[in-house]
mmCIF file of C-alpha atoms in Angstrom:
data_model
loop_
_atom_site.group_PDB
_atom_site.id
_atom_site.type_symbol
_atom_site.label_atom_id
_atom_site.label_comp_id
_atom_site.label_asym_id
_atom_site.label_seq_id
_atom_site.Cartn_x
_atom_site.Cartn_y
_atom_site.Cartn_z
ATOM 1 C CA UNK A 1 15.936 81.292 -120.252
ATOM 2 C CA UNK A 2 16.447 82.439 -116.777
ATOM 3 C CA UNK A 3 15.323 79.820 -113.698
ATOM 4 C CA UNK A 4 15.204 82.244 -110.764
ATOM 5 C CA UNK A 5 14.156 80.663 -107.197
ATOM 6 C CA UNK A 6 11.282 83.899 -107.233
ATOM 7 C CA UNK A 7 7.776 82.698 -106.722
ATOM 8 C CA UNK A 8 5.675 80.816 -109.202
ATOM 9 C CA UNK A 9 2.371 82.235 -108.645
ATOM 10 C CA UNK A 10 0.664 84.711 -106.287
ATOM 11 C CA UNK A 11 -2.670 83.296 -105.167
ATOM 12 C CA UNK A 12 -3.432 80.064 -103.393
ATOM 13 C CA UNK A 13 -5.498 78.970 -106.733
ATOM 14 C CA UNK A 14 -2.312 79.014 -108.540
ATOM 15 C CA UNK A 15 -0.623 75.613 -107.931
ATOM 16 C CA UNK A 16 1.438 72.870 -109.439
ATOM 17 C CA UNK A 17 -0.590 71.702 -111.296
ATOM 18 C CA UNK A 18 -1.837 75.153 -113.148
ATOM 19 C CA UNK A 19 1.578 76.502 -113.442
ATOM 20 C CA UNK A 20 3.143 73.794 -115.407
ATOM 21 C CA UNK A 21 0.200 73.421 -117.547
ATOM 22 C CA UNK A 22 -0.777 69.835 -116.724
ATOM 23 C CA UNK A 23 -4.267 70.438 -115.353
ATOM 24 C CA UNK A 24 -5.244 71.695 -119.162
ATOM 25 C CA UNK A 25 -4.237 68.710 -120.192
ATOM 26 C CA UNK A 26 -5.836 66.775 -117.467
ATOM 27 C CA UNK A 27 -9.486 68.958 -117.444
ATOM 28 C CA UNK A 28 -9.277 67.639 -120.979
ATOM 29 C CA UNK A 29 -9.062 63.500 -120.171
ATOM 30 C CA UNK A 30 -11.861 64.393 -117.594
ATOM 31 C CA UNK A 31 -14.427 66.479 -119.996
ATOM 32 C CA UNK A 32 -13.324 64.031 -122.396
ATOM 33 C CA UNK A 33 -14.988 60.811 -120.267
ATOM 34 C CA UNK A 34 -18.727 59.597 -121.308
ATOM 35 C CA UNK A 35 -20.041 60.697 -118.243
ATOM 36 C CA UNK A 36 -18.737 64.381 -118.864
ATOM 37 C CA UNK A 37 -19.903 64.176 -121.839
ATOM 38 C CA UNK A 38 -23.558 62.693 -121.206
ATOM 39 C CA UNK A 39 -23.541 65.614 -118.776
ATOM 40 C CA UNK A 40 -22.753 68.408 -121.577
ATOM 41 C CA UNK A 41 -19.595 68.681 -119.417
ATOM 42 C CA UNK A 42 -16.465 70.399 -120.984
ATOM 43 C CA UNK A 43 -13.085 71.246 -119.889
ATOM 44 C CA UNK A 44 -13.624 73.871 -117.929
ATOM 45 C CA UNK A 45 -16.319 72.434 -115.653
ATOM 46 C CA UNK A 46 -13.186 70.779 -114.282
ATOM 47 C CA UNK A 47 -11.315 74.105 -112.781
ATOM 48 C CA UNK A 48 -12.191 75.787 -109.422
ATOM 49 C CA UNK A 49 -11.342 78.809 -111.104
ATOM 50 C CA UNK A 50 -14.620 78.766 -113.979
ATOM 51 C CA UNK A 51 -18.704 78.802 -113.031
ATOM 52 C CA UNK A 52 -20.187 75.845 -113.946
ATOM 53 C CA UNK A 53 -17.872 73.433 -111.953
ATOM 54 C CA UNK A 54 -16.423 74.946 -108.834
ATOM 55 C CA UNK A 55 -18.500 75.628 -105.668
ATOM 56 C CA UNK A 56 -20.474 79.082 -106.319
ATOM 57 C CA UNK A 57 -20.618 79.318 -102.581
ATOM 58 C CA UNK A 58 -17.097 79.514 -101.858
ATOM 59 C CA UNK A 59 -16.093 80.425 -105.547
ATOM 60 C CA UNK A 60 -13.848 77.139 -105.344
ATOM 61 C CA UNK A 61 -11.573 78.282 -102.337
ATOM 62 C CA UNK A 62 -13.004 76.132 -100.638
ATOM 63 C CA UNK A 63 -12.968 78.153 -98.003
ATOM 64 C CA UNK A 64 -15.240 81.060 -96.695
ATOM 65 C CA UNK A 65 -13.310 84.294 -95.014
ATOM 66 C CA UNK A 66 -14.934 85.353 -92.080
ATOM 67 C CA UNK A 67 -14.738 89.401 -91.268
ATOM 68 C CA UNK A 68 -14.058 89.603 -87.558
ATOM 69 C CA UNK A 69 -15.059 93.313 -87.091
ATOM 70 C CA UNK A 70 -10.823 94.809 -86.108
ATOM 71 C CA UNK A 71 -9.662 91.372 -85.266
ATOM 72 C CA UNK A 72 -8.186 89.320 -87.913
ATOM 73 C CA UNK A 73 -10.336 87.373 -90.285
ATOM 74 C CA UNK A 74 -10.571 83.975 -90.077
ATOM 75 C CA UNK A 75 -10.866 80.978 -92.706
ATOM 76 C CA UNK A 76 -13.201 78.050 -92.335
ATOM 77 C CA UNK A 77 -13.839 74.908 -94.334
ATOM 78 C CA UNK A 78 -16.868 76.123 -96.978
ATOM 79 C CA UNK A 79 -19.844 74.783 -95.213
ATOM 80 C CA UNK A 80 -21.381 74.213 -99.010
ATOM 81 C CA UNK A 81 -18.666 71.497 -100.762
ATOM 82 C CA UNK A 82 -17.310 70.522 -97.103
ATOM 83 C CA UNK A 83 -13.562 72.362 -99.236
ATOM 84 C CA UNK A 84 -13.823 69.884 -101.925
ATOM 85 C CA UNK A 85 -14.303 73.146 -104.183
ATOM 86 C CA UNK A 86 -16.010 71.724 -106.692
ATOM 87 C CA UNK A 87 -20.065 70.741 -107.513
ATOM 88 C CA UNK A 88 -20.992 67.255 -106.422
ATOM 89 C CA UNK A 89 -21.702 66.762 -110.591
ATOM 90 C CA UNK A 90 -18.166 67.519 -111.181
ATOM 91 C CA UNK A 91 -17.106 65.089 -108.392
ATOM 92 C CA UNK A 92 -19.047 62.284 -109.683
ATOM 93 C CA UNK A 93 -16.975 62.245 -113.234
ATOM 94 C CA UNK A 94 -14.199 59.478 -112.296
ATOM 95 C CA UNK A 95 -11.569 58.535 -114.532
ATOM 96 C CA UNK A 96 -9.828 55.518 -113.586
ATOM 97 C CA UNK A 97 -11.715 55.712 -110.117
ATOM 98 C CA UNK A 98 -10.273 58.929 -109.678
ATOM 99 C CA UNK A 99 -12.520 62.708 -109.805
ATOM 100 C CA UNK A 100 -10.515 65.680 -110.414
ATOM 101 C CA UNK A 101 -10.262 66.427 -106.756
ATOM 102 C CA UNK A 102 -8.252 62.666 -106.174
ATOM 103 C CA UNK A 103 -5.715 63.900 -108.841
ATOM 104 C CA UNK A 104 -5.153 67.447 -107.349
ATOM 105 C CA UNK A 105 -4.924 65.806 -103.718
ATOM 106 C CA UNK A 106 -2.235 63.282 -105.674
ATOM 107 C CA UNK A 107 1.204 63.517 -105.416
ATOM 108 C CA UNK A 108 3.400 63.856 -108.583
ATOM 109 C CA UNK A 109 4.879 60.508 -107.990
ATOM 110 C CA UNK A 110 1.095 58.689 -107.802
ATOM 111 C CA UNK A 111 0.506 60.398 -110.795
ATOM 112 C CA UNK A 112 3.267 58.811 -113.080
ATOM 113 C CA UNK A 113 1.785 55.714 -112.573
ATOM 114 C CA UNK A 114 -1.840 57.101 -113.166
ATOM 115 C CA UNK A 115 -1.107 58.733 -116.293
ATOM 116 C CA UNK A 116 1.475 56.089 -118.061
ATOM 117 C CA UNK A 117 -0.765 55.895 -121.337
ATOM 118 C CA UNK A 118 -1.440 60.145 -120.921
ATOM 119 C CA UNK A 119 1.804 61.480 -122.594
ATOM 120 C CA UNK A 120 0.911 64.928 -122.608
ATOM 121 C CA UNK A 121 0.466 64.677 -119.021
ATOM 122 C CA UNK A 122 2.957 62.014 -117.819
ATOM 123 C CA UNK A 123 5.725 62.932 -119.660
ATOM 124 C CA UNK A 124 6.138 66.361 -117.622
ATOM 125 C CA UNK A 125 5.199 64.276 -114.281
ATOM 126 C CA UNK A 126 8.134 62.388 -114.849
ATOM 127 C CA UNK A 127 10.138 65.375 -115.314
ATOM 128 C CA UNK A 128 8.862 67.090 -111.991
ATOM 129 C CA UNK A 129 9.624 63.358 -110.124
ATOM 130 C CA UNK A 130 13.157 63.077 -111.399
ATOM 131 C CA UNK A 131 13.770 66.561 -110.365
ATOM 132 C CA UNK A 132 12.737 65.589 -106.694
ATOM 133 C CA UNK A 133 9.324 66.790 -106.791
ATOM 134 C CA UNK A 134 7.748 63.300 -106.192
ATOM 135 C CA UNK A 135 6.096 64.434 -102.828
ATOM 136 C CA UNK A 136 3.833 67.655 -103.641
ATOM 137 C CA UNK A 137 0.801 67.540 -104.672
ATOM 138 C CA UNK A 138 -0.653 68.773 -108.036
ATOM 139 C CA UNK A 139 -3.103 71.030 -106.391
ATOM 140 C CA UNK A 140 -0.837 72.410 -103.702
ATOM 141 C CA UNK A 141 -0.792 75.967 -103.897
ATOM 142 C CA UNK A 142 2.107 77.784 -105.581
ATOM 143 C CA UNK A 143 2.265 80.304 -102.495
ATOM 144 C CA UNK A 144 3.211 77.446 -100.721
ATOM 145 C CA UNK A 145 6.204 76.079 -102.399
ATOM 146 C CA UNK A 146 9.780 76.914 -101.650
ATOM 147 C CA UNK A 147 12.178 78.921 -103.526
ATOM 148 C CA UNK A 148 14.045 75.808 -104.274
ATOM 149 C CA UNK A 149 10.603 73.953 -105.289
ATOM 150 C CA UNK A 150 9.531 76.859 -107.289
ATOM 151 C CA UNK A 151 12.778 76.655 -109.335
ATOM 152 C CA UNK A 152 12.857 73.497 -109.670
ATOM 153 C CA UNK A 153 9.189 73.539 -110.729
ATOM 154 C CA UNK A 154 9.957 76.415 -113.462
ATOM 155 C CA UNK A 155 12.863 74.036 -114.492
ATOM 156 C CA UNK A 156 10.796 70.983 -114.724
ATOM 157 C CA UNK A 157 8.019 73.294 -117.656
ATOM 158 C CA UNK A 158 10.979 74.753 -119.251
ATOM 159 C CA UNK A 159 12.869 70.909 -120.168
ATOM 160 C CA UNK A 160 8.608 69.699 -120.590
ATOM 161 C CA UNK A 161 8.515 72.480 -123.539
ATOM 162 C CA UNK A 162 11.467 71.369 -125.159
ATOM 163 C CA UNK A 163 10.928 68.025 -125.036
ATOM 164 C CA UNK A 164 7.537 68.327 -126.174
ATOM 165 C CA UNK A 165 6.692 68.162 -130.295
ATOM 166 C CA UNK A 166 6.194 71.960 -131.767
ATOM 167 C CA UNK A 167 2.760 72.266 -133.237
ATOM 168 C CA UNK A 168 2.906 73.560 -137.039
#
């Protein structure tokens, strides 16, 4: 396995979260509350990436581009979710107080001590914490990271695998 310091991801939807896989696992805790589920809601309500759950109006950017006719465009908070990027439905789902925008606002380090009794998700929290990573965010956007963040983020899934059972 080769841990280069090259980026992790090439859009501002890809972020720490997505990359190491822990927002599949946490999608899952949220679709899997009562209120997601008295809603029909599933898994993938919970990503700004999927109709359904993200902000049709901004497509979950959060953002709108404005077009400035030859000057550069400009970016402004999506008038529609107020850059929350998700439906108000989606918002209202709250495990342990928190909606799935709380967690991706989070940093790593407040979310080993939300997701003690989530192994699947706290196990490679702790991982991206002892590695130094306590202070980003889960939804901070892989474009933004360092080199040395971005290694040390493709270091932090690689020892998560292998610490992880193997399905059979």
């Amino acid at each position: 396995v080769t841990i280069d310091a090259s980026p992790i991801g090439r859009t501002p939807r890809s972020n720490l979260a997505t990359n190491t896989g822990l927002f599949d696992h946490v999608r899952k805790l949220f679709a899997a509350h009562p209120d997601a589920k008295a809603s029909g809601l599933k898994s993938s309500h919970f990503s700004f990436n999927n109709k359904g759950g993200r902000c049709e109006a901004c497509q979950g950017s959060g953002r709108d581009v404005i077009g400035m006719h030859g000057l550069p465009t400009i970016e402004i908070e999506c008038p529609a979710c107020a850059g929350q990027r998700f439906q108000t439905e989606i918002l209202a789902v709250r495990v342990d107080g928190r909606s799935i925008l709380d967690v991706l606002n989070g940093t790593v380090e407040q979310a080993v001590s939300w997701f003690r009794a989530e192994p699947k998700i706290h196990g490679p929290l702790e991982t991206l914490a002892a590695l130094g990573l306590g202070y980003l965010t889960l939804g901070q956007p892989a474009t933004t990271l360092s080199g040395g963040e971005a290694q040390r983020v493709k270091l932090a899934t690689e020892l998560a695998r292998r610490q992880s059972p193997k399905a059979h």
